[in-house]
Coordinates of C-alpha atoms in Angstrom, one line a residue:
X90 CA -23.3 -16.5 28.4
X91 CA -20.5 -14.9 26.2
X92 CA -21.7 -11.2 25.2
X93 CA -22.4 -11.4 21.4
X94 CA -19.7 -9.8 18.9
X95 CA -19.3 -6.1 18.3
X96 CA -20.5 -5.1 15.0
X97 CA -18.0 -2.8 12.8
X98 CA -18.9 -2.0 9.3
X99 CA -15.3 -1.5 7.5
X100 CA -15.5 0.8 4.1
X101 CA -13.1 0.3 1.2
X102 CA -13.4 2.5 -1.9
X103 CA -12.1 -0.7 -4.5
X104 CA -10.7 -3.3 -4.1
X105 CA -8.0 -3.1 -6.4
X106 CA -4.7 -4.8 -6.4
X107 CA -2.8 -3.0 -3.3
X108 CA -2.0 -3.1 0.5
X109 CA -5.4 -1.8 1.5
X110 CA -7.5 -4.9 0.0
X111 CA -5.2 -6.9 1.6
X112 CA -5.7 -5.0 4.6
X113 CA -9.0 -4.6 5.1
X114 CA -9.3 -8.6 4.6
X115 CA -7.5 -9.7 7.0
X116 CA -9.3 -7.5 9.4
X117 CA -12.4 -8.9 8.4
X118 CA -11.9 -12.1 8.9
X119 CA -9.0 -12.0 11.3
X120 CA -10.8 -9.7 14.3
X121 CA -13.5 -12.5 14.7
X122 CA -11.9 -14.3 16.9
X123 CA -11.1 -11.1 19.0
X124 CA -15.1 -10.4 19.3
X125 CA -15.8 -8.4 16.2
X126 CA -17.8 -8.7 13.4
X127 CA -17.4 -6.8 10.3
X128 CA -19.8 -6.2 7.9
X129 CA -17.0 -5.3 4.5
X130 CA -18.1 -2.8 2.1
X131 CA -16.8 -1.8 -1.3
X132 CA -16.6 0.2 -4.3
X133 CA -16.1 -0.5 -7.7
X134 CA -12.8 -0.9 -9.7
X135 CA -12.6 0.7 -12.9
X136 CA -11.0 1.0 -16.1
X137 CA -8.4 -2.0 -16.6
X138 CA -8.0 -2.1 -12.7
X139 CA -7.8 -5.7 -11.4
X140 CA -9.7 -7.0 -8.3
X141 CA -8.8 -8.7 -5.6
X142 CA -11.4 -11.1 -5.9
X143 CA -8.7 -13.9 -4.8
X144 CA -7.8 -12.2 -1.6
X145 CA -11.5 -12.3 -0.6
X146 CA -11.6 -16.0 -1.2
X147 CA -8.6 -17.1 0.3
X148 CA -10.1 -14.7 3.9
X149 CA -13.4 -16.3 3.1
X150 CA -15.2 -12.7 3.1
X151 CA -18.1 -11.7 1.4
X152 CA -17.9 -8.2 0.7
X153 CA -21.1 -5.7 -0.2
X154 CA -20.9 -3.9 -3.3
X155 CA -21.7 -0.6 -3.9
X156 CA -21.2 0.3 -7.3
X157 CA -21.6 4.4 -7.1
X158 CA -18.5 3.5 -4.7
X159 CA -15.4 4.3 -6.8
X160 CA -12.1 6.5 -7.1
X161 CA -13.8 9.2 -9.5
X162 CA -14.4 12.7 -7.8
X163 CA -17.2 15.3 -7.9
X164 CA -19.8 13.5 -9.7
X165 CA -23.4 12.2 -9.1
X166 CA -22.6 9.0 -7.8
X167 CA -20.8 10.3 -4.8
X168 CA -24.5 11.3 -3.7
X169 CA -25.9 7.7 -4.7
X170 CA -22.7 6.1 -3.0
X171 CA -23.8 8.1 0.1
X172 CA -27.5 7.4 0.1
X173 CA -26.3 3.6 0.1
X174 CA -24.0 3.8 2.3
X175 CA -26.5 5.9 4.7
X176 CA -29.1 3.4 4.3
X177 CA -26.5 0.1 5.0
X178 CA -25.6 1.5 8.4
X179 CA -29.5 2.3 9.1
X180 CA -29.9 -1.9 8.4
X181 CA -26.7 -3.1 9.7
X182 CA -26.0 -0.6 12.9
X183 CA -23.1 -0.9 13.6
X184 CA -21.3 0.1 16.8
X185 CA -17.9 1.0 14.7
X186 CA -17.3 2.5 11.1
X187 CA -13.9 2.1 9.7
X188 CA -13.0 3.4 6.3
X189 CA -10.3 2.9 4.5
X190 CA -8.7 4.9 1.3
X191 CA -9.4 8.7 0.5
X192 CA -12.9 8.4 -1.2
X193 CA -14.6 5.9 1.5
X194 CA -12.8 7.9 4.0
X195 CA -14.7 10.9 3.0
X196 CA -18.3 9.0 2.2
X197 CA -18.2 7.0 4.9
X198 CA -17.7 9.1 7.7
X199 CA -20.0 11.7 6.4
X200 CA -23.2 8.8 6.6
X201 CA -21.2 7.9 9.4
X202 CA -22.2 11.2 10.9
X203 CA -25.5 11.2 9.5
X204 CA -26.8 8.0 11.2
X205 CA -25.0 9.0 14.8
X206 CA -22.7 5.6 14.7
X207 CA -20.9 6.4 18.4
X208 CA -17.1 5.1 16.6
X209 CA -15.9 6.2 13.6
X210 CA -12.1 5.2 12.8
X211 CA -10.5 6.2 9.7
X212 CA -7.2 4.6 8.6
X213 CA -4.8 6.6 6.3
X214 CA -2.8 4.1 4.1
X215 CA -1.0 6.9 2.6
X216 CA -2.7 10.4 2.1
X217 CA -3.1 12.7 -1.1
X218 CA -1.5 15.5 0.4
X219 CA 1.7 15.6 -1.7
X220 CA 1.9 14.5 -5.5
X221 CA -1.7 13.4 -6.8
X222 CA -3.7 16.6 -7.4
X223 CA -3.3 20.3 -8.6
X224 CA -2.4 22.3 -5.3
X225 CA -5.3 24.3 -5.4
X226 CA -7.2 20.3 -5.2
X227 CA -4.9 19.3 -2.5
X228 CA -5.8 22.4 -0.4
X229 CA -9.6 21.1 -0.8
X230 CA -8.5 18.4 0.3
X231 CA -6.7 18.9 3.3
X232 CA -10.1 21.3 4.3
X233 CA -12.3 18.5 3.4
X234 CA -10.2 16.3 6.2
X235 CA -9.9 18.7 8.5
X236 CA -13.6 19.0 9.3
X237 CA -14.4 15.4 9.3
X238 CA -11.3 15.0 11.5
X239 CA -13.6 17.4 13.7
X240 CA -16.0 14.1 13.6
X241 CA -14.0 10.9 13.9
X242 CA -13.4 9.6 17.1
X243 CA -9.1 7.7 15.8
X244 CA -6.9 8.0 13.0
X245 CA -4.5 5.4 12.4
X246 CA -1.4 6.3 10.4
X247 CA 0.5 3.4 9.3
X248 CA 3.6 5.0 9.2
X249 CA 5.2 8.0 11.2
X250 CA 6.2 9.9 8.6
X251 CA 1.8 9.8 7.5
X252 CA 1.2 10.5 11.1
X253 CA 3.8 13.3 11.3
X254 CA 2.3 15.0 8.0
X255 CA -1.0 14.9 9.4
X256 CA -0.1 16.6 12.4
X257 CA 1.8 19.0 10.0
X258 CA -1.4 19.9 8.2
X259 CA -3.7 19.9 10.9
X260 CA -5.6 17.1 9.4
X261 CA -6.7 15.8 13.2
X262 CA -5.7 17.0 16.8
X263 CA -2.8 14.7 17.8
X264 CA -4.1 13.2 20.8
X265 CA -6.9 11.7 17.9
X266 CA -3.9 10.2 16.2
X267 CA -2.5 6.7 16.3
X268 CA 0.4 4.8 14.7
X269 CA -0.5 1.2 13.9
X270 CA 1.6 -0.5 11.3
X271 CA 0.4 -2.6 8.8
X272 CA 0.6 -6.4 9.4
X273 CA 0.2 -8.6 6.6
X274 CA 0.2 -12.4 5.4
X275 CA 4.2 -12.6 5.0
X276 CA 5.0 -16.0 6.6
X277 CA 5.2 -17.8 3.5
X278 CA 7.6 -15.3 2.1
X279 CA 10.3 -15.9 5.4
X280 CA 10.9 -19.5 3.6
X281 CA 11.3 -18.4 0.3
X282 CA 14.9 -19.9 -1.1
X283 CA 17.0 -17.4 -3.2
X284 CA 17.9 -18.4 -6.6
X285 CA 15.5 -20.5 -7.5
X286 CA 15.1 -20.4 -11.1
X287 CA 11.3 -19.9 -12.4
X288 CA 10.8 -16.2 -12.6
X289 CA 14.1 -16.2 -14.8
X290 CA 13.5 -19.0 -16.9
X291 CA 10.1 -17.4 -18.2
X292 CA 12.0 -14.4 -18.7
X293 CA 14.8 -16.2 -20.3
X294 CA 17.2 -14.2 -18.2
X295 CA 20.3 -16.8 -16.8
X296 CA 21.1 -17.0 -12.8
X297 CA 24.4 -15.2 -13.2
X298 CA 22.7 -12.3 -14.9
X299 CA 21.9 -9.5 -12.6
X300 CA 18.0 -8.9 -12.3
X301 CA 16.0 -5.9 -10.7
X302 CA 12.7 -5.6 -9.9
X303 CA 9.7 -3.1 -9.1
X304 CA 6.4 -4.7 -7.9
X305 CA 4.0 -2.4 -8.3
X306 CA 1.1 -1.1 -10.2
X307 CA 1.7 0.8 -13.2
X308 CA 0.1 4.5 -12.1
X309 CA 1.5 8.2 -12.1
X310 CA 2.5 8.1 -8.3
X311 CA 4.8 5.0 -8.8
X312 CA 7.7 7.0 -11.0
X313 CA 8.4 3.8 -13.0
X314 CA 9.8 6.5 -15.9
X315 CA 12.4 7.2 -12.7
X316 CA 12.9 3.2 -12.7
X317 CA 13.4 3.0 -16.4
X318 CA 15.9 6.1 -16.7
X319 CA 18.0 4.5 -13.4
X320 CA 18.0 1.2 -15.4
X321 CA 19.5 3.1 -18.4
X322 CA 22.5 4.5 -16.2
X323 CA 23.0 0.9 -14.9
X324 CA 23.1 -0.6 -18.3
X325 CA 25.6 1.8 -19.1
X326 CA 28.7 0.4 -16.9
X327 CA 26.5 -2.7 -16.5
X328 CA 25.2 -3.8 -19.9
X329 CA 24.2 -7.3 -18.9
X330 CA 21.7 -6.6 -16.3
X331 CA 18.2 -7.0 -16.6
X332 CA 15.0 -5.6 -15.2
X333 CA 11.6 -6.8 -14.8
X334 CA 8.0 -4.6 -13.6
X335 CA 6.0 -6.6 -12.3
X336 CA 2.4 -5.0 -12.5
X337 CA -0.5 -3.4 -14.5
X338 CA -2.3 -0.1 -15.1
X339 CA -2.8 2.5 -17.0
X340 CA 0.6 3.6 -17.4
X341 CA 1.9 0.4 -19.6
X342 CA 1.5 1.1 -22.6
X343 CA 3.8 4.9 -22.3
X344 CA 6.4 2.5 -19.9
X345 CA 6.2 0.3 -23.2
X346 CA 7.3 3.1 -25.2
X347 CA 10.3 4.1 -23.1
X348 CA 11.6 0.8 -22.4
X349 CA 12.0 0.4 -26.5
X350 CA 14.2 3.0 -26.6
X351 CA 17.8 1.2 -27.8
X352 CA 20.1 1.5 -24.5
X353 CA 16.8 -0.4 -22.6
X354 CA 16.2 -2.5 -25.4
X355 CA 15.5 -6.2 -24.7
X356 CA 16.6 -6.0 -21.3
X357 CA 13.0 -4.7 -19.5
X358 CA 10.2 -7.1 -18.9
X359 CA 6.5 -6.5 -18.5
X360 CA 4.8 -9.0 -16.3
X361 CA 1.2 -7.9 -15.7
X362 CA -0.1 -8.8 -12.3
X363 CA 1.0 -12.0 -10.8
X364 CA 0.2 -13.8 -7.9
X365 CA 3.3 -15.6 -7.4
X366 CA 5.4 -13.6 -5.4
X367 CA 7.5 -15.8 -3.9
X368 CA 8.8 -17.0 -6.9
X369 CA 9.6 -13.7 -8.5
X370 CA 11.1 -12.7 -5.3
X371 CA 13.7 -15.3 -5.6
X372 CA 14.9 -14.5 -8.8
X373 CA 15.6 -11.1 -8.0
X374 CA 18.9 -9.6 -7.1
X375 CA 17.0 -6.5 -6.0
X376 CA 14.0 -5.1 -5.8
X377 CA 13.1 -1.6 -6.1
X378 CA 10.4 1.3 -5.5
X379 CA 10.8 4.3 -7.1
X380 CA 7.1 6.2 -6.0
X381 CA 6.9 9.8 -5.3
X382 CA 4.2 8.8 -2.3
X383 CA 3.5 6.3 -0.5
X384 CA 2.1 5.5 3.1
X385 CA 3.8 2.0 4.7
X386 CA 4.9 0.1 0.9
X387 CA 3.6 -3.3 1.6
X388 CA 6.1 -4.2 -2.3
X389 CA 8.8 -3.3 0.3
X390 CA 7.9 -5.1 3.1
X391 CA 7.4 -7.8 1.1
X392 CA 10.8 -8.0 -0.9
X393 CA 12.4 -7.7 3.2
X394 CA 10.6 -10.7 4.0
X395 CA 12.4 -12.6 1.1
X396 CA 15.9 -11.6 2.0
X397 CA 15.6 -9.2 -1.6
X398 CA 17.8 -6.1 -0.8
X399 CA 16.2 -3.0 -1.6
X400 CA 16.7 0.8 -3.2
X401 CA 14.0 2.8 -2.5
X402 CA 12.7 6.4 -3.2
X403 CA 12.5 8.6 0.5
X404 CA 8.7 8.6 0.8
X405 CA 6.0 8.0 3.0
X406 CA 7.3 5.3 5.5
X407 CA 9.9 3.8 3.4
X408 CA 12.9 5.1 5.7
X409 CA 11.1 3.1 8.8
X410 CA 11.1 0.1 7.0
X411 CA 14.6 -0.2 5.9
X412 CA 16.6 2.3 8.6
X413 CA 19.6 3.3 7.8
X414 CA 21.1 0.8 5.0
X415 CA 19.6 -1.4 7.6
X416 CA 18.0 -3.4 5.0
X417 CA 18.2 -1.7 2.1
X418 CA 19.7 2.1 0.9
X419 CA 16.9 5.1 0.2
X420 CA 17.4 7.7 -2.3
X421 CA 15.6 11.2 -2.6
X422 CA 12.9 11.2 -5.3
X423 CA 12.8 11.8 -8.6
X424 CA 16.8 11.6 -8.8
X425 CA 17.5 8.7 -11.4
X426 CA 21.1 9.0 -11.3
X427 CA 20.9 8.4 -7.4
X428 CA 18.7 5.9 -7.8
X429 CA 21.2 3.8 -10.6
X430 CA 24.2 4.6 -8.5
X431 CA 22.5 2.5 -5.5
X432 CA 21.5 -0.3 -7.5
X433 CA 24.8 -0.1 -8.9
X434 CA 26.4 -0.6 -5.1
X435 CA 23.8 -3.3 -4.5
X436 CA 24.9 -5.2 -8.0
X437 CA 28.4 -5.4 -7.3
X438 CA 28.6 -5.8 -3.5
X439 CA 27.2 -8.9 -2.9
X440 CA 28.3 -8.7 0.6
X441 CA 26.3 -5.7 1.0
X442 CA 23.5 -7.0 -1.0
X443 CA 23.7 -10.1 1.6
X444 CA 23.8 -8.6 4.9
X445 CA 21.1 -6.0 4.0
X446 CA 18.6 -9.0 3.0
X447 CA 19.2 -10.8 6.0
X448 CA 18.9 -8.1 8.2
X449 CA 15.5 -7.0 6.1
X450 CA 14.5 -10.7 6.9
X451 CA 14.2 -9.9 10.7
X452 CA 13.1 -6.7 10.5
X453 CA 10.0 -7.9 8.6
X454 CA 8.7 -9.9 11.4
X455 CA 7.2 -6.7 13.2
X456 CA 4.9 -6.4 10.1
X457 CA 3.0 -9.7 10.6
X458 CA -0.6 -10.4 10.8
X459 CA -1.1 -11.2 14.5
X460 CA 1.0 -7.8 15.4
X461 CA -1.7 -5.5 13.1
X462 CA -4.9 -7.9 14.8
X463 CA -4.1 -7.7 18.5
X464 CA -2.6 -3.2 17.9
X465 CA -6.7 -3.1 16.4
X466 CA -8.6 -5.3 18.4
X467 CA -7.2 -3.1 21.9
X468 CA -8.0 0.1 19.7
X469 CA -11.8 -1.1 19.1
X470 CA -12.0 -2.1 23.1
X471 CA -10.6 1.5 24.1
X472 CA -13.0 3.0 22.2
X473 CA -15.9 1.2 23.3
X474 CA -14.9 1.2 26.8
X475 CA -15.1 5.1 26.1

């Protein structure tokens, strides 16, 4: 007889629209066939967050809720999340606890602790060391992790520049580190045909015209006021083009007001969150990221998988994806003029534009699904074998 599946319970704090609901998905339902099975937990999205209730569909997993679960700090229902999240593990025992995302990191390894599950993994899909909090927040922080790294047995970093700034901040002993990228459903996107004509017809916006893109929510940490002021210096020696943000949050309605302003005017367009990616994709003549922090941007993995050349802020793991002007050019943060000048270089070098998308086309295929599966699965058995 086979030996029956190994139970990991997998933590998420929301599942709101972002690479880590995508993530933790995929690992849910993609891990059965390697001997696993997950029991997925989540938190609650809040205010005019959207959920990724059609990822969960389209993986066919059913997800516990646990509504004191959410990104809020410091208040009572951090204890009720914790009692929950205590009593699930006592039903469910499961031989592994993954978390995922700050505030399940935190809960979840603490009742982790509490209940004496033998594995606990916690995977950092960006970190809020640098440009979230106060610093006098962020050194809480970085306290807080550094005594539950005293208690879980693997961090994964999914990029090296996360894993480097751990080790930088003493977050975990190194040898208690790992680097596993992410790997996500991208297939689809290798396919997608450029031009095609949708996206730009709903935005009334001609093929010839040149047309930028940022997929991304509208937060703080995303900088889209760095996007809008770069698209200003463009539209000055380029008054045709046109730019598009794909995305909600709570930002909008202040993006709105900037975007009004008359040398932007009529030429930036608010798409709320949309599911069809490839087709935006196509229409685009570049896509862009302009955060302040970011772990492994799945918006730029994405856009590399569609051929879409990118400019991108020097973040997180943005520099591992696209090299150097490998498949697309990186800028330091927070510089708007930088940031114009390289989508300026993109817009009117359409040789360059070409050979960085086709070269961000093969570069994508080490971020697939099966890659992240098989790098998690070995993980899991070296810990059990432990």
């Amino acid at each position: 007889m086979s030996e029956p599946p190994v139970k990991v319970m997998r933590i998420i704090s929301r599942m709101n629209v972002g690479g880590p609901s995508i993530h933790v998905c995929l690992l849910t339902a993609g891990l059965r066939e390697h001997g696993f099975e997950t029991v997925l937990v989540k938190g609650s999205v809040t205010g005019d967050e959207v959920e990724m209730t059609d990822i969960e569909t389209h993986y066919g997993v059913h997800p516990i809720l646990v509504p004191a679960l959410h990104r809020k700090m410091g208040s009572w229902n951090d204890v009720r999340a914790l009692s929950a999240l205590v009593a699930l593990m006592r039903r469910e025992r499961p031989r592994i606890v993954h978390t995922h995302t700050s505030k399940a990191g935190v809960l979840g390894r603490l009742a982790a602790w509490m209940c004496g599950v033998p594995i606990t993994v916690h995977t950092f899909h960006g970190h809020l060391l640098h440009g979230y909090f106060h610093p006098m927040v962020t050194r809480f922080i970085v306290m807080l992790e550094r005594a539950l790294g005293r208690h879980t047995t693997r961090m994964i970093a999914v990029s090296r520049a996360t894993r480097d700034d751990m080790v930088h901040e003493r977050i975990v002993a190194s040898e208690k580190l790992v680097h596993i990228p992410l790997g996500l459903p991208i297939d689809p996107l290798f396919d997608v045909p450029r031009k095609r004509g949708e996206f730009r017809a709903q935005l009334g916006v001609p093929v010839e015209v040149p047309l930028v893109g940022i997929v991304a929510r509208l937060a703080e940490i995303k900088r889209h006021e760095v996007f809008l002021e770069a698209a200003a210096r463009v539209r000055r020696e380029m008054p045709e083009a046109h730019f598009a943000l794909v995305g909600g949050g709570e930002c909008e309605a202040a993006l709105r007001r900037r975007a009004a302003r008359p040398d932007l005017s009529g030429a930036v367009h608010f798409t709320g969150f949309r599911r069809d990616l490839g087709a935006i994709l196509s229409d685009l003549d570049a896509s862009a990221l302009s955060s302040r922090n970011e772990g492994l941007p799945v918006a730029v993995i994405e856009a590399m998988a569609a051929g879409v050349p990118v400019v991108a802020t020097d973040v997180g793991g943005v520099r591992e994806l696209l090299g150097e002007e490998e498949a697309g050019l990186v800028v330091p943060p927070e510089d708007p003029e930088a940031f114009a000048a390289a989508l300026l270089r993109l817009l009117r070098d359409p040789v360059l534009a070409g050979r960085l998308g086709r070269r961000g086309r093969e570069r994508a295929t080490r971020y697939r699904e099966p890659e992240l599966l098989r790098a998690i699965a070995a993980l899991y058995r070296e810990l059990l074998g432990a």
